[in-house]
Coordinates of C-alpha atoms in Angstrom, one line a residue:
X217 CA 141.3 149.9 77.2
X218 CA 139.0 150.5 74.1
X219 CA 135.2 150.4 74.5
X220 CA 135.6 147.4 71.9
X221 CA 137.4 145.3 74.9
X222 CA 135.9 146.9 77.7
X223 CA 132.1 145.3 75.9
X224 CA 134.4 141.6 75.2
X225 CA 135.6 141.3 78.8
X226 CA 132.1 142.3 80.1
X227 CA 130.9 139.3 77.7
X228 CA 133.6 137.2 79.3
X229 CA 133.0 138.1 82.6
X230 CA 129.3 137.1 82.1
X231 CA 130.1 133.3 80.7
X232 CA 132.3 133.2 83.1
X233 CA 130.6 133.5 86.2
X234 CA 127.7 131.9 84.7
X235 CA 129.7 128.8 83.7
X236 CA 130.8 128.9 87.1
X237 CA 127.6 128.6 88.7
X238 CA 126.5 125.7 86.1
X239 CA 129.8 123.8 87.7
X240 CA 128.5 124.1 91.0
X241 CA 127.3 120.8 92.7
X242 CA 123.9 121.8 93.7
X243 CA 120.6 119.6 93.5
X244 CA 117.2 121.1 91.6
X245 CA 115.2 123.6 93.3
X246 CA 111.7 120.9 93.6
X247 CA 110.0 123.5 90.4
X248 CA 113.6 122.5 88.5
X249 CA 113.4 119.0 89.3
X250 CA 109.2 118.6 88.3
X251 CA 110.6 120.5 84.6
X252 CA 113.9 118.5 84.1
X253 CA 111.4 115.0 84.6
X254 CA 109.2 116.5 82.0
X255 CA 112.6 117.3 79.6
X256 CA 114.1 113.5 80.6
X257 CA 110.4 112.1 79.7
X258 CA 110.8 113.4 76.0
X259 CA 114.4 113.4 75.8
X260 CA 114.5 110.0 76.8
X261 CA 110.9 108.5 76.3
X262 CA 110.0 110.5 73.1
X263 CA 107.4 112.0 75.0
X264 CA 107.8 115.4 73.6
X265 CA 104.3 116.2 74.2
X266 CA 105.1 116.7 77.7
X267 CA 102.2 114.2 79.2
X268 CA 101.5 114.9 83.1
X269 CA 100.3 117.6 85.0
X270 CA 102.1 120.6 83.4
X271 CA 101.4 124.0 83.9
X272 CA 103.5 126.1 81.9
X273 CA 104.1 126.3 78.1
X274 CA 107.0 123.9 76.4
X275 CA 109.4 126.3 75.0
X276 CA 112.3 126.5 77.9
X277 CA 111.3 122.7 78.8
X278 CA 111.8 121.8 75.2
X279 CA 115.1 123.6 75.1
X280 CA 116.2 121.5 78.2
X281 CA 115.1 118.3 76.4
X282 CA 117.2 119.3 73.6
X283 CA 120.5 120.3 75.5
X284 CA 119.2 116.8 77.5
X285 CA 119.1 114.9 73.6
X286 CA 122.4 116.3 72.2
X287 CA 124.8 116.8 75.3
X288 CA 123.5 114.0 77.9
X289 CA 121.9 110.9 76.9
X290 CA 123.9 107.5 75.8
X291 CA 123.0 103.9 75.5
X292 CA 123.6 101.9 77.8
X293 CA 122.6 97.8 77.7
X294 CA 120.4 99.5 74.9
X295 CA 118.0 101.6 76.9
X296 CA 119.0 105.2 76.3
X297 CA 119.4 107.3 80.0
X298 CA 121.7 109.6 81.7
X299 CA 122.7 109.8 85.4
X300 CA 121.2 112.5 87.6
X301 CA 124.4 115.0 87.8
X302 CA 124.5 114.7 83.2
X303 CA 120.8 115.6 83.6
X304 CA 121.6 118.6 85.8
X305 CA 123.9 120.2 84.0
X306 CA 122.3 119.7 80.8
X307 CA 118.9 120.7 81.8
X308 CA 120.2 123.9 83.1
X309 CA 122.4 124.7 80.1
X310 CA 120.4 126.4 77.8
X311 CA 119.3 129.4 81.0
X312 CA 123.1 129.6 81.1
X313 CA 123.7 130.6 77.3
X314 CA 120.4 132.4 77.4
X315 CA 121.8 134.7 80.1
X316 CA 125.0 135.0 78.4
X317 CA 123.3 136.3 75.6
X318 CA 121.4 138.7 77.6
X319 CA 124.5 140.9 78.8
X320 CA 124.9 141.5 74.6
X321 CA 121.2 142.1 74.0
X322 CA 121.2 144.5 76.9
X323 CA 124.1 146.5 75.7
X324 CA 122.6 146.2 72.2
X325 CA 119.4 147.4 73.2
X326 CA 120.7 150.2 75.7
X327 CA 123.3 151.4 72.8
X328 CA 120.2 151.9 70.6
X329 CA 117.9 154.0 73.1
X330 CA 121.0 156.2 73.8
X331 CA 123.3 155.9 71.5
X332 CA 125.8 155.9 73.7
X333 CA 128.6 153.2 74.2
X334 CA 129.8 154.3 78.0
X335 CA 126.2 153.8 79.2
X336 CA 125.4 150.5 77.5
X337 CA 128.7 149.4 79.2
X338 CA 127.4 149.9 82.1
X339 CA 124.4 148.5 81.7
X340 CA 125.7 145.5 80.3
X341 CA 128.4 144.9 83.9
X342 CA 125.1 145.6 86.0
X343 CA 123.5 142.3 83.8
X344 CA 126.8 140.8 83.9
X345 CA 126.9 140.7 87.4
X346 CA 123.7 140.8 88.8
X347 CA 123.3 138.5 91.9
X348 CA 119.6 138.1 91.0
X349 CA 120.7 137.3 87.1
X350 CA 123.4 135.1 88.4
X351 CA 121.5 133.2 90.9
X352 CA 118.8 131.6 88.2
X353 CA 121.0 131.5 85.0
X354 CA 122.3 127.9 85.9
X355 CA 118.9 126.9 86.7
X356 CA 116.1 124.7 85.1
X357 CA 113.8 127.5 85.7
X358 CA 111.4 128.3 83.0
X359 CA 112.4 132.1 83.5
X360 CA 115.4 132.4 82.0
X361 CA 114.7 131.8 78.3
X362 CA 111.7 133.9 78.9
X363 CA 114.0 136.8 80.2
X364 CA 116.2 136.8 77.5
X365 CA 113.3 136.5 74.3
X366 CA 111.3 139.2 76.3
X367 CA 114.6 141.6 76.5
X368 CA 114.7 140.4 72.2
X369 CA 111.2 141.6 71.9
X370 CA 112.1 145.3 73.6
X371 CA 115.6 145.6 71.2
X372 CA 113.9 144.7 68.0
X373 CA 110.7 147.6 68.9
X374 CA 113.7 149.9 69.4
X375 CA 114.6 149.4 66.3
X376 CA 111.5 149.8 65.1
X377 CA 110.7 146.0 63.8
X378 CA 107.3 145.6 65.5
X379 CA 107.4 142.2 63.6
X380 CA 110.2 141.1 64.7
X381 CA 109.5 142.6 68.6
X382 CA 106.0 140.1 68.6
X383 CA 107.2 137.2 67.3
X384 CA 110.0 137.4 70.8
X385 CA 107.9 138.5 72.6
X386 CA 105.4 135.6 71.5
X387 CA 108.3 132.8 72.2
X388 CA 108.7 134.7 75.4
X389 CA 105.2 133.8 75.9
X390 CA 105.7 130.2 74.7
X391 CA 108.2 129.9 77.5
X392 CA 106.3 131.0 80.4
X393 CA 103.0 132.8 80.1
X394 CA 104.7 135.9 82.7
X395 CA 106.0 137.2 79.5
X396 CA 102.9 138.6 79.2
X397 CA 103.7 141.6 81.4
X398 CA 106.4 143.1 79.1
X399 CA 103.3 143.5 76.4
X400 CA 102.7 147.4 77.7
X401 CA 106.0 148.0 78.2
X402 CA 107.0 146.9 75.0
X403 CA 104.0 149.0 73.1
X404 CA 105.2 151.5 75.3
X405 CA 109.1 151.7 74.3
X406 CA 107.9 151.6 70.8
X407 CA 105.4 154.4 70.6
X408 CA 108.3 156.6 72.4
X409 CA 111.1 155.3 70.1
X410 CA 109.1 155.7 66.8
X411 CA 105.7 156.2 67.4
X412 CA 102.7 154.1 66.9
X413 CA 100.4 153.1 64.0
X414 CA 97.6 151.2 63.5
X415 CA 99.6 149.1 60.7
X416 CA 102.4 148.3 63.3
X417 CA 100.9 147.5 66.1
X418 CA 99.0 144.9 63.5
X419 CA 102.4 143.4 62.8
X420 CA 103.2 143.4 66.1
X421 CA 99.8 141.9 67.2
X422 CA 100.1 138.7 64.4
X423 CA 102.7 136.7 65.6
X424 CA 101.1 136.9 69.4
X425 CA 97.7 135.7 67.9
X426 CA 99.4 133.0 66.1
X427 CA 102.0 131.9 68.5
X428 CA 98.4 131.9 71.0
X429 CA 96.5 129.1 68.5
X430 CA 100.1 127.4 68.3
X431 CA 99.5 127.0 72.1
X432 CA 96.3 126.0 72.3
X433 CA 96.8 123.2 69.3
X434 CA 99.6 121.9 71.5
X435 CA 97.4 121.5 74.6
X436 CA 94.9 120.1 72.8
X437 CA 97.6 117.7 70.9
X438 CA 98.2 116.6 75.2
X439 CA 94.3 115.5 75.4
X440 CA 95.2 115.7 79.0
X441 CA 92.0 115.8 81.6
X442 CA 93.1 119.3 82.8
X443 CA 94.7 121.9 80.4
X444 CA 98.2 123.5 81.1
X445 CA 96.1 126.7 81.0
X446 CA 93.6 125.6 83.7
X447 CA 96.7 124.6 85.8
X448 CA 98.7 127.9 85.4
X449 CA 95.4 129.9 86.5
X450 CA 94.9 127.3 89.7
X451 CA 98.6 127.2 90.6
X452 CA 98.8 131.2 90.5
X453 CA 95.5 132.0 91.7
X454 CA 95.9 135.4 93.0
X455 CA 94.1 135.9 96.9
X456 CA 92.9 139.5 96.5
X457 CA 94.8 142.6 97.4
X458 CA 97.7 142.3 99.9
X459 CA 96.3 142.3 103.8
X460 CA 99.9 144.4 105.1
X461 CA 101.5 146.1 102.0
X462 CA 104.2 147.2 103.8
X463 CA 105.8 143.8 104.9
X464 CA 105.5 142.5 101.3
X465 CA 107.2 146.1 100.5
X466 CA 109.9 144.9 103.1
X467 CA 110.4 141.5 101.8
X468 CA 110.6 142.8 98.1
X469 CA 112.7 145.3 99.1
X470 CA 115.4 142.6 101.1
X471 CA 115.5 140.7 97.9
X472 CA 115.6 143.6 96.0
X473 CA 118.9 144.6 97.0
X474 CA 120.4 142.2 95.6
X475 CA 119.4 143.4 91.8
X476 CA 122.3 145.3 90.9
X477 CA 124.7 144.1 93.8
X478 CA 126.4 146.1 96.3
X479 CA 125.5 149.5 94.7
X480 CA 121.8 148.8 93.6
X481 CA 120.4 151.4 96.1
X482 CA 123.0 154.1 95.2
X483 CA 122.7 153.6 91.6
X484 CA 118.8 153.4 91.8
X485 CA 119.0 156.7 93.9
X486 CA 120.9 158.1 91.1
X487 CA 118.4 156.3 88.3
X488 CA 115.4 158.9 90.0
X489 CA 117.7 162.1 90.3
X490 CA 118.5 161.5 86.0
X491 CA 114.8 161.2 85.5
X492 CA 113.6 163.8 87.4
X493 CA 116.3 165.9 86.6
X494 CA 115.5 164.8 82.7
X495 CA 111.9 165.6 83.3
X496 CA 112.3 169.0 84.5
X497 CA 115.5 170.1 82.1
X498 CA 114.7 168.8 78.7
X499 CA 110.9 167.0 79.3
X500 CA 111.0 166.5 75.1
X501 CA 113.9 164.8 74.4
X502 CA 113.6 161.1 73.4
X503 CA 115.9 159.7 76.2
X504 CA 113.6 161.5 78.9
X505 CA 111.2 160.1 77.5
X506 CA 112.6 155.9 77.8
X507 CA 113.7 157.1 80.9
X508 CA 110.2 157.8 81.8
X509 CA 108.8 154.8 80.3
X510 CA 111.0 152.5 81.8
X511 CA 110.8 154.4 85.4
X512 CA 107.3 153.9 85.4
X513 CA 107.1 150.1 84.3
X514 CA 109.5 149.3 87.2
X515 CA 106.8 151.2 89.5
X516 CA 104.0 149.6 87.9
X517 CA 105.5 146.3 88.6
X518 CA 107.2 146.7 91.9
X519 CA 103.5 148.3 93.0
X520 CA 101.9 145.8 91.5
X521 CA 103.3 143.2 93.5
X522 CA 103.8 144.6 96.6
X523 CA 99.7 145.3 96.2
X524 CA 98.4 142.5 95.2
X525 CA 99.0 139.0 96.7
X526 CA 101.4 137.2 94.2
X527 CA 103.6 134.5 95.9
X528 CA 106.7 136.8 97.1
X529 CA 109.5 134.7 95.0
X530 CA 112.9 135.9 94.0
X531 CA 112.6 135.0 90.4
X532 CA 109.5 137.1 90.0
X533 CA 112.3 140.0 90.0
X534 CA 114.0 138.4 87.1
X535 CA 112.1 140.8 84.7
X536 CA 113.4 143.7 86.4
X537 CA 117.0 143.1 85.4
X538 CA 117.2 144.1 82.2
X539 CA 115.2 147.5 83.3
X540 CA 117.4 148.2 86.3
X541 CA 120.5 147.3 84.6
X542 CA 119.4 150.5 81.8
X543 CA 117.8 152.7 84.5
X544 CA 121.1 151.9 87.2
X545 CA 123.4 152.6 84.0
X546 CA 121.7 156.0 83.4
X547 CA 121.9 156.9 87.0
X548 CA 125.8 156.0 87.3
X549 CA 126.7 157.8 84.2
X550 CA 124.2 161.0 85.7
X551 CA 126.5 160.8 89.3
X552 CA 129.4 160.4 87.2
X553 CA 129.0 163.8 85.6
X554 CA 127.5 165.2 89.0
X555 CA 130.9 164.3 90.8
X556 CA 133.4 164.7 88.1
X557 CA 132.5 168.5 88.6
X558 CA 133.4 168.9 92.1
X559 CA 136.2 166.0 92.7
X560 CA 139.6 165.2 90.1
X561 CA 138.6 162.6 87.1
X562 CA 141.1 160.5 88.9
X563 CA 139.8 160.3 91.9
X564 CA 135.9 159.1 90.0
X565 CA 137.6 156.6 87.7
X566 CA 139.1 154.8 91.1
X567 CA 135.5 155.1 92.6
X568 CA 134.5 153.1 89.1
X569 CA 136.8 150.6 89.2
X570 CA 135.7 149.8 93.1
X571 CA 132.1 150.1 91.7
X572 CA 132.9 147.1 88.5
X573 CA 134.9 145.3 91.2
X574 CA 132.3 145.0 93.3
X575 CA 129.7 144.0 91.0
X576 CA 132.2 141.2 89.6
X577 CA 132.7 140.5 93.3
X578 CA 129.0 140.1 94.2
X579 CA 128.2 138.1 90.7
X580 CA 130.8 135.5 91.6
X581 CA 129.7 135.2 95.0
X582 CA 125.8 134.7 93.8
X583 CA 127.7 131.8 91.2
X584 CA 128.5 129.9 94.4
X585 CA 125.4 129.8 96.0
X586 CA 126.6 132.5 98.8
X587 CA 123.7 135.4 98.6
X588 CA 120.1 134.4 99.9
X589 CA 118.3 134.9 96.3
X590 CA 118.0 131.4 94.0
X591 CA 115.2 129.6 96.5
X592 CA 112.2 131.6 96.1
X593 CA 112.3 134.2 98.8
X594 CA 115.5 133.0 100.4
X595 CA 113.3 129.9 101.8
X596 CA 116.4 127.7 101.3
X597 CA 114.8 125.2 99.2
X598 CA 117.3 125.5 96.1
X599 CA 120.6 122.7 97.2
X600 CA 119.0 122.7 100.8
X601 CA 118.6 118.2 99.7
X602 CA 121.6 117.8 98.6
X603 CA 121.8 114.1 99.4
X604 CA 118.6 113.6 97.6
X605 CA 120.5 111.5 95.3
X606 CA 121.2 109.3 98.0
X607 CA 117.5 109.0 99.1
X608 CA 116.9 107.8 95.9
X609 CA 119.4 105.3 95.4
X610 CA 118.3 104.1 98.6
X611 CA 114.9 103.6 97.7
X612 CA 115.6 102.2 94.0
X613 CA 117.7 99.5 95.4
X614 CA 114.6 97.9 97.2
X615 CA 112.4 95.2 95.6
X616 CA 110.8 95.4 91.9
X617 CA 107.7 97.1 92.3
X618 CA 107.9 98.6 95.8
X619 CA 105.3 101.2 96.5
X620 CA 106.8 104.6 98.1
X621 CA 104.0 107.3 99.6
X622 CA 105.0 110.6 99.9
X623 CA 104.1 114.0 100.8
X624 CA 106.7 116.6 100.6
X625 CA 109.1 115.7 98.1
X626 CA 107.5 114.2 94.9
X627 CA 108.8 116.4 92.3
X628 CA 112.2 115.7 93.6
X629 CA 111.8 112.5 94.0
X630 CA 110.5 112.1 90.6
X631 CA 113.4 113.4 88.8
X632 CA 116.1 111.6 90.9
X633 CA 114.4 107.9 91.2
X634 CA 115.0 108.2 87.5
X635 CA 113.3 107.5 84.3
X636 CA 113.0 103.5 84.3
X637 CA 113.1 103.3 87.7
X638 CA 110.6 100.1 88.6
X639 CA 109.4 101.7 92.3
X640 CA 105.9 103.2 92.3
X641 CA 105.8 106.5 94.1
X642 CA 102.1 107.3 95.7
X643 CA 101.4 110.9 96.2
X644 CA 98.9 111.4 99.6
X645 CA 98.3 114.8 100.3
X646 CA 96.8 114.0 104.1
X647 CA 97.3 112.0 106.8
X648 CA 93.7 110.5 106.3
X649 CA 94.3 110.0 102.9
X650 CA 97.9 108.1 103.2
X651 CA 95.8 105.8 105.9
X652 CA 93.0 104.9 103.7
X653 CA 94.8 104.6 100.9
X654 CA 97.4 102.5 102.3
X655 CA 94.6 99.8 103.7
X656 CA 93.0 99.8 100.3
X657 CA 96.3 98.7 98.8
X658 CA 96.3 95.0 98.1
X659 CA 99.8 94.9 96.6
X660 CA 102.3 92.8 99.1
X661 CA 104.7 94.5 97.9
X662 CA 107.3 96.5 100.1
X663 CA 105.9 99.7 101.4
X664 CA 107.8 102.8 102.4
X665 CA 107.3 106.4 104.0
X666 CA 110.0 108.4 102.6
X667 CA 110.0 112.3 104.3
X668 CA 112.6 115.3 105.0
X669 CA 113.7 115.0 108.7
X670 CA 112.3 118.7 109.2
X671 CA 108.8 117.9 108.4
X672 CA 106.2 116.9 111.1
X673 CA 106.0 113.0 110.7
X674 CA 105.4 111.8 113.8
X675 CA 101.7 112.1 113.6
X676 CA 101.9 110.5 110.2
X677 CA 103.4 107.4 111.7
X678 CA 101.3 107.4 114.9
X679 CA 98.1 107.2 112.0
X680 CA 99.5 104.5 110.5
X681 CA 100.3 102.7 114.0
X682 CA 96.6 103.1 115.4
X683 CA 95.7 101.5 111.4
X684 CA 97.7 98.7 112.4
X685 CA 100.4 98.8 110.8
X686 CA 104.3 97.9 111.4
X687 CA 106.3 101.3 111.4
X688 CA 110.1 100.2 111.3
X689 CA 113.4 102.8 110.2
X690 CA 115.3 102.0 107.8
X691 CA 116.5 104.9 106.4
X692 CA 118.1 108.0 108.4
X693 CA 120.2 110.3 106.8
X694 CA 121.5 114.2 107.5
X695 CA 118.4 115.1 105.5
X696 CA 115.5 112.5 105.3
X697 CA 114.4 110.0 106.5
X698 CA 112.6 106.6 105.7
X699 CA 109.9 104.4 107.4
X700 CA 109.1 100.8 106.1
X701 CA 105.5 100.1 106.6
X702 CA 104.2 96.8 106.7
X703 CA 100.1 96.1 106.7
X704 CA 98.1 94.6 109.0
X705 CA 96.7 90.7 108.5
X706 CA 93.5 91.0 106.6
X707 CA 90.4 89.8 107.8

């Protein structure tokens, strides 16, 4: 096969799985489901300034609304909507096409920091197929548009367009302000492509300046009580260095396996003999040196996160796949030539083909939901409700105007009642607070508890009991279950 195929099936491969994993019946992840509400709200609603408590920037949620807009919505009795399942699908397929395009931007990019075909093959299968990749490209995660601009902004510095490399790496920003972590990285790759000057790093610095006041315009435009900024900082508020580095360094590491598939350990292994081998033989040579370079920003980040408190979710490892895929690719190539020396060229190609069957193996496998990545630290939240859809039909077919207080599922429950549903959902944080709240209410209309069966409810209800009110079941389902409240007589 020529290295022109070998690059189309790898591309094929990629949709193909990642199509795959779009078709699979799975409910939003509750971060999916509060960013599809805020697509359907302007796909649907026209509210494209993305009203509400928001805390990331509107790129990847504006692409959803989009894919929402063109692919999805319909009139129907002339209000325009879209069931849940159309508003799955849709929300998650621009991550899908984004991802597809990231196994040719990382064979691009790898081709043009080694000019070599066999190695940005390589690299491109390890994308292809990564379980970690595969997991969040059917997703309405903010990450993967991010992913792929920010991979845009390191192949356009290779090839020496600073301009070009800020203004991705600015929309990477404008996706999801994590981006952010790929500035040094990116200065980095440049200065050891090409070098650095005070006039590029000026066209590379414009577009981030100007995509920042874009930003800050469009929150402004929101004239919401809180900015999205102030919201991003409180959501991620970082809680000082890490009390037990080495569990975090466990827990990264049980995730981490699952980078580059079955072989991630061997071919990272490999990745640190090439460098260091590199570093010793010929410490000049460009390619040592983007070995180096990217070596040290997968330290930098892994340390950094194993040191310092961030929340220990699976799709903070999403910017290491385009870095591992390279690095992995480097280090196969490296034990290639290592074992072709001392065993028959058959003999390694069969050891190959075992290697890309395994990857294509382990990338279907992460398609169907069957590896613990895609739920932020295996926690099972992704497609753990899967009969939320049922909740919410449930609860939409009571009376006009019924009140339902919740705790532990808003964002889900947001994004399945449905734009024009008529309920009113009540958010109570605490028992106290659901109690007083609820005895404030003067409504009469219908009340209800609505709660996962694996949450502790009971004291909830006993609250409400000892308030005086009329706890009564009328929902019970595999998943969740609901309560009917009914207030005591007032006074």
């Amino acid at each position: 096969m020529s290295r022109r195929r070998a690059l189309y099936l790898i591309l094929l491969i990629g949709a193909v799985i990642r199509l795959h994993a779009l078709g699979q019946d799975v409910r939003f992840h509750p971060d999916e489901a509060l960013f599809a509400t805020f697509a359907r709200q302007a796909a649907l609603n026209g509210d494209w300034l993305l009203h509400g408590s928001l805390d990331k920037p509107p790129l990847a949620i504006y692409a959803s609304a989009l894919s929402m807009t063109l692919f999805g919505a319909r009139v129907d009795n002339t209000i325009l909507t879209f069931d849940y399942r159309v508003g799955e699908i849709t929300a998650r397929l621009p991550a899908v096409f984004a991802q597809i395009l990231l196994v040719a931007v990382v064979y691009a990019l790898t081709r043009r920091l080694y000019r070599g075909r066999t190695v940005a093959a390589w690299a491109a299968l390890f994308a292809a197929c990564s379980p970690v990749a595969v997991a969040f490209s059917a997703t309405a995660f903010t990450d993967g548009l991010m992913l792929l601009l920010m991979t845009l902004a390191l192949w356009a510095i290779s090839r020496g367009s600073w301009l070009w490399s800020g203004i991705w790496l600015a929309l990477a920003v404008a996706s999801k302000q994590q981006a952010l972590f790929y500035l040094p990285l990116v200065l980095a790759l440049g200065w050891a492509v090409d070098g650095m000057s005070l006039r590029r790093c000026a066209q590379f610095a414009a577009p981030l300046g100007l995509g920042a006041l874009v930003l800050i315009a469009w929150d402004a435009a929101r004239a919401q009580s809180t900015s999205f900024w102030t919201l991003a900082a409180a959501n991620n508020a970082i809680d000082g260095l890490a009390a037990d580095p080495g569990a975090r360094l466990g827990a990264w590491t049980d995730l981490g396996r699952l980078l580059l598939g079955t072989p991630t350990f061997l071919l990272l292994g490999g990745a640190a003999l090439a460098v260091i081998s590199g570093v010793i033989r010929r410490p000049r040579e460009q390619a040592t040196v983007i070995d180096t370079v990217l070596a040290l920003a997968v330290i930098v980040y892994i340390g950094a996160h194993v040191l310092i408190n961030f929340n220990v979710y699976d799709r903070y490892l999403l910017p290491l796949v385009p870095l591992l895929a390279i690095l992995g690719a480097r280090g196969g190539v490296w034990l290639w030539g290592q074992i072709s020396r001392i065993s028959p060229r058959g003999e390694v190609a069969v050891i190959a083909a075992a290697i890309a069957l395994a990857l294509v193996v382990g990338g279907w496998n992460a398609a169907e939901g069957n590896v613990n990545v895609g739920g932020d630290g295996g926690n099972g939240r992704r497609g753990v409700y899967t009969d939320i859809n049922e909740l919410a039909d449930f609860l939409n077919q009571q009376s006009l105007g019924a009140i339902i207080y919740d705790r532990w599922i808003g964002w889900e429950l947001g994004y399945y009642l449905g734009e024009w549903t008529d309920k009113r959902k009540v958010y109570y944080p605490t028992i106290e607070t659901l109690v007083a709240g609820a005895l404030d209410q003067p409504d009469p209309a219908p009340r209800y508890l609505a709660a996962p069966v694996d949450q502790p409810i009971a004291s909830w209800l006993d609250a409400l009991r000892e308030a005086g009110f009329t706890v009564t079941r009328v929902y019970n389902a595999q998943r969740f279950v609901v309560y009917e409240l009914l207030p005591p007589p007032r006074l």
